[in-house]
Structures are given as structure tokens and as C-alpha cells.
Short mmCIF file of C-alpha atoms and ligand atoms in Angstrom, two decimals:
data_model
loop_
_atom_site.label_atom_id
_atom_site.label_comp_id
_atom_site.label_asym_id
_atom_site.label_seq_id
_atom_site.Cartn_x
_atom_site.Cartn_y
_atom_site.Cartn_z
CA MET A 1 14.04 9.71 -12.89
CA LYS A 2 16.75 8.47 -10.81
CA GLU A 3 18.66 5.76 -12.35
CA TYR A 4 19.93 2.59 -10.57
CA THR A 5 22.34 -0.26 -11.94
CA GLN A 6 21.78 -3.42 -11.35
CA GLN A 7 24.08 -6.61 -10.85
CA ILE A 8 22.48 -9.83 -12.41
CA ASN A 9 23.59 -12.97 -11.90
CA PHE A 10 21.94 -15.50 -13.21
CA THR A 11 22.93 -18.54 -11.08
CA ASP A 12 22.89 -22.25 -11.72
CA GLU A 13 20.40 -22.54 -8.97
CA LEU A 14 18.40 -19.33 -10.45
CA LYS A 15 19.00 -21.28 -13.94
CA ALA A 16 17.46 -24.50 -13.13
CA ARG A 17 14.37 -22.78 -11.14
CA ILE A 18 13.66 -21.32 -14.07
CA ARG A 19 13.85 -24.90 -16.27
CA GLU A 20 11.55 -26.57 -14.34
CA LEU A 21 8.94 -23.68 -13.89
CA ILE A 22 9.33 -23.32 -17.55
CA SER A 23 8.96 -27.90 -17.86
CA ARG A 24 5.48 -27.05 -16.24
CA TYR A 25 4.25 -26.03 -20.12
CA PRO A 26 3.65 -26.40 -23.56
CA ALA A 27 7.04 -25.96 -25.39
CA GLU A 28 5.17 -24.41 -27.39
CA HIS A 29 3.99 -21.71 -25.03
CA LYS A 30 7.06 -21.28 -22.77
CA LYS A 31 5.64 -17.16 -22.40
CA SER A 32 3.41 -18.68 -20.00
CA ALA A 33 6.00 -19.50 -17.18
CA LEU A 34 5.83 -15.52 -17.25
CA LEU A 35 4.61 -14.66 -14.30
CA PRO A 36 7.40 -17.58 -11.62
CA VAL A 37 9.79 -16.67 -13.29
CA LEU A 38 9.20 -13.27 -12.73
CA HIS A 39 9.34 -14.32 -9.46
CA ALA A 40 12.00 -16.25 -9.13
CA VAL A 41 14.53 -13.56 -10.84
CA GLN A 42 12.54 -11.06 -9.34
CA ASP A 43 14.02 -12.80 -5.70
CA ALA A 44 17.59 -14.04 -6.86
CA HIS A 45 18.17 -10.01 -7.51
CA ASP A 46 17.34 -8.13 -4.73
CA ASN A 47 13.59 -7.77 -4.46
CA TRP A 48 13.72 -5.80 -7.52
CA LEU A 49 13.19 -5.96 -11.95
CA SER A 50 15.72 -3.52 -13.96
CA VAL A 51 15.09 -3.13 -17.91
CA PRO A 52 18.31 -4.90 -18.32
CA LEU A 53 17.51 -8.22 -15.95
CA MET A 54 13.94 -8.35 -17.82
CA ASP A 55 15.19 -8.35 -20.75
CA LYS A 56 16.82 -11.29 -20.19
CA VAL A 57 13.87 -12.93 -19.30
CA ALA A 58 12.74 -12.04 -22.14
CA GLU A 59 14.70 -13.68 -24.05
CA ILE A 60 14.77 -17.08 -21.97
CA LEU A 61 11.14 -17.08 -23.00
CA GLU A 62 12.13 -16.27 -26.45
CA ILE A 63 9.10 -13.29 -26.83
CA LYS A 64 9.67 -10.08 -27.07
CA PRO A 65 11.21 -7.57 -24.32
CA ILE A 66 7.68 -5.67 -24.03
CA GLU A 67 5.41 -8.18 -22.76
CA VAL A 68 7.57 -8.83 -20.05
CA TYR A 69 7.72 -4.98 -19.28
CA GLU A 70 4.11 -5.34 -20.10
CA VAL A 71 3.74 -7.36 -16.89
CA VAL A 72 5.67 -5.37 -14.57
CA THR A 73 4.42 -2.49 -14.84
CA PHE A 74 1.06 -4.32 -14.16
CA TYR A 75 1.60 -6.28 -10.04
CA THR A 76 2.60 -4.59 -7.78
CA MET A 77 4.22 -7.96 -6.68
CA TYR A 78 7.60 -6.53 -8.99
CA ASN A 79 8.76 -3.05 -8.17
CA GLN A 80 11.42 -1.50 -10.40
CA LYS A 81 13.25 -0.30 -8.72
CA PRO A 82 15.11 -0.84 -5.74
CA MET A 83 13.03 -1.94 -2.77
CA GLY A 84 14.09 -1.46 1.62
CA LYS A 85 14.56 -5.19 3.30
CA TYR A 86 11.16 -4.17 4.61
CA MET A 87 9.32 -3.69 2.29
CA LEU A 88 5.06 -2.61 4.24
CA GLU A 89 2.47 -3.22 1.97
CA PHE A 90 -0.48 -1.81 2.53
CA CYS A 91 -3.91 -2.59 0.92
CA ARG A 92 -5.64 0.46 0.25
CA THR A 93 -8.93 -1.30 -1.45
CA THR A 94 -12.40 -0.63 -0.10
CA CYS A 95 -12.67 -2.76 3.33
CA CYS A 96 -9.07 -1.48 4.49
CA ALA A 97 -9.96 1.97 3.71
CA ILE A 98 -12.53 2.60 5.70
CA GLN A 99 -11.26 0.60 8.71
CA ARG A 100 -8.25 3.52 8.74
CA GLY A 101 -6.03 1.41 6.07
CA GLU A 102 -4.98 4.95 4.51
CA ASP A 103 -4.38 6.83 7.73
CA LEU A 104 -2.52 4.13 9.04
CA MET A 105 -0.36 4.01 5.83
CA GLU A 106 0.12 7.29 6.37
CA TYR A 107 0.35 7.28 10.16
CA THR A 108 3.49 4.41 9.00
CA CYS A 109 5.35 7.91 6.66
CA ASN A 110 4.81 10.42 9.01
CA LYS A 111 7.22 7.59 11.07
CA LEU A 112 9.56 6.86 8.70
CA GLY A 113 10.13 10.35 7.70
CA ILE A 114 8.91 9.33 2.94
CA LYS A 115 5.95 9.03 1.10
CA PRO A 116 4.21 5.71 -0.59
CA GLY A 117 6.58 4.18 -2.57
CA GLU A 118 9.87 4.91 -1.35
CA THR A 119 12.65 3.76 0.60
CA THR A 120 14.15 4.57 3.73
CA PRO A 121 17.53 6.62 2.78
CA ASP A 122 19.69 3.21 5.20
CA GLY A 123 17.91 1.35 3.04
CA MET A 124 15.18 -0.43 5.66
CA PHE A 125 12.02 0.51 4.59
CA SER A 126 10.32 0.98 1.75
CA VAL A 127 6.84 1.66 1.62
CA VAL A 128 3.81 0.57 -1.13
CA GLY A 129 0.24 0.66 -1.36
CA VAL A 130 -1.10 -2.28 -3.06
CA GLU A 131 -4.62 -3.07 -3.89
CA CYS A 132 -7.21 -5.89 -2.21
CA LEU A 133 -4.70 -8.58 -1.24
CA GLY A 134 -7.75 -11.32 0.36
CA ALA A 135 -7.43 -9.84 3.92
CA CYS A 136 -10.84 -7.89 3.56
CA GLY A 137 -12.48 -9.95 6.73
CA TYR A 138 -9.68 -8.80 8.43
CA GLY A 139 -8.51 -5.30 7.37
CA PRO A 140 -6.64 -2.90 7.46
CA MET A 141 -3.53 -5.00 6.58
CA LEU A 142 0.75 -5.00 5.77
CA GLN A 143 1.57 -7.13 3.64
CA LEU A 144 5.24 -7.52 5.30
CA GLY A 145 7.22 -10.62 2.93
CA ASP A 146 4.84 -13.48 3.07
CA TYR A 147 3.35 -12.63 5.85
CA TYR A 148 -0.45 -10.06 6.35
CA HIS A 149 -0.47 -7.79 9.62
CA GLU A 150 -3.34 -7.83 10.09
CA HIS A 151 -6.16 -5.31 12.17
CA LEU A 152 -4.08 -3.13 12.06
CA THR A 153 -3.75 0.01 15.26
CA GLU A 154 -0.80 2.74 15.80
CA GLU A 155 1.00 0.85 18.19
CA LYS A 156 0.66 -2.25 16.22
CA ILE A 157 2.61 -1.13 13.57
CA ASP A 158 5.09 0.49 16.32
CA ALA A 159 5.29 -2.78 17.32
CA LEU A 160 6.48 -4.66 14.11
CA LEU A 161 8.83 -1.66 12.86
CA GLU A 162 11.19 -2.24 16.08
CA ASP A 163 10.88 -5.59 15.24
CA CYS A 164 12.41 -5.33 12.19
CA ARG A 165 14.49 -2.42 13.78
CA GLN A 166 15.05 -5.29 15.55
CA GLY A 167 15.58 -7.92 13.09
CA LYS A 168 12.84 -9.97 14.92
CA VAL A 169 10.72 -10.30 11.57
CA ASN A 170 11.02 -12.91 9.73
CA LEU A 171 10.18 -12.66 5.38
CA HIS A 172 10.04 -15.81 3.83
S1 LIG B 1 -10.33 -3.97 1.22
FE1 LIG B 1 -7.64 -4.80 2.05
S2 LIG B 1 -7.38 -6.99 1.68
FE2 LIG B 1 -8.95 -6.55 1.02
#
């Protein structure tokens, strides 16, 4: 497996954010802040979490590194390697699957010349399959950044990719 290195930088802003997240829970249950802290740390580190970065989170929350690894490897919203600027998360669960969700993910992969889980060489796009995103009545669908793209078709995907390339797509 390819090794990636990550610049770790806990800015004052990130540290303050982490302190605020931890303060939401009883002092003896710092670990309860794990998920939101991981989101904050990932957001501040190019959308992925290296092992040294996960170890740092464990140190901050005073838990064992394995407790962080377990969570990061379970949830698809945490990335363990660098991802593309535009991460297309296709729902692959039943409602979307029976409406051609898998076909559309394959269509997108073929267009981009990558396989699910991979990133284009220019670092622009990643395609990943994820479990139900709670928009089952609007499938097939994908998540891109904070937004859902629903009732997908090949034409909608073509337009979305083009908008991404032209910098017209907001992620947050
Ligand atoms: S099955 Fe796709 S959003 Fe629920």
C-alpha cells in the first residue's frame, strides 16, 4: 500500500475548536468528543487523517490510539489517505442501487478513468461508494462536500463534473 505523508498543524484556531468541542461533555468523558474532534481535525488537514494525526487526537482525548483507529476505519466520512478536491460519494445502498446508483458510479469512474476509492492523477476528483445517506426517496444520489445531488442521471453527472472543473461548485 502506498505511503502518504501529512503535514500536521494544530493551529490556535483548531486548538480552540477542539477545546470547545471537548467542553460539551463531562470532563471524565472526554472520549465522547471523538467524532466531532475527528471532523474538525480532518477539515483542518486537507480532508484526511494519517496515523500520526490520529495518534495526536488520541493524545488530546487521553485515549488509546486503537480507539481512534476503530472509529476512523468504521465510518466512511473519515479518510485515511489524501482525497480529491471533489469527493463524489455515491450511495450504494438498496434504494439507490435499484435505481441504477451503481451504474452511475461506474459511469463516473469510467469518465474519470479511475476505480471506486481512487483519485484522479490531477487530484481533482475521488469517487467512493458509501452506505445510505438518508435521502432514499431522492435516489440515485451522491454527496459532494456538504451538498446532496439527487435523482442522478448521466447528464446530471456530466454537468456536475464540468461545473467542478470550472470551479462553479461550492463544497460548504
Ligand atoms: S439508499 Fe441511497 S440515500 Fe438511502
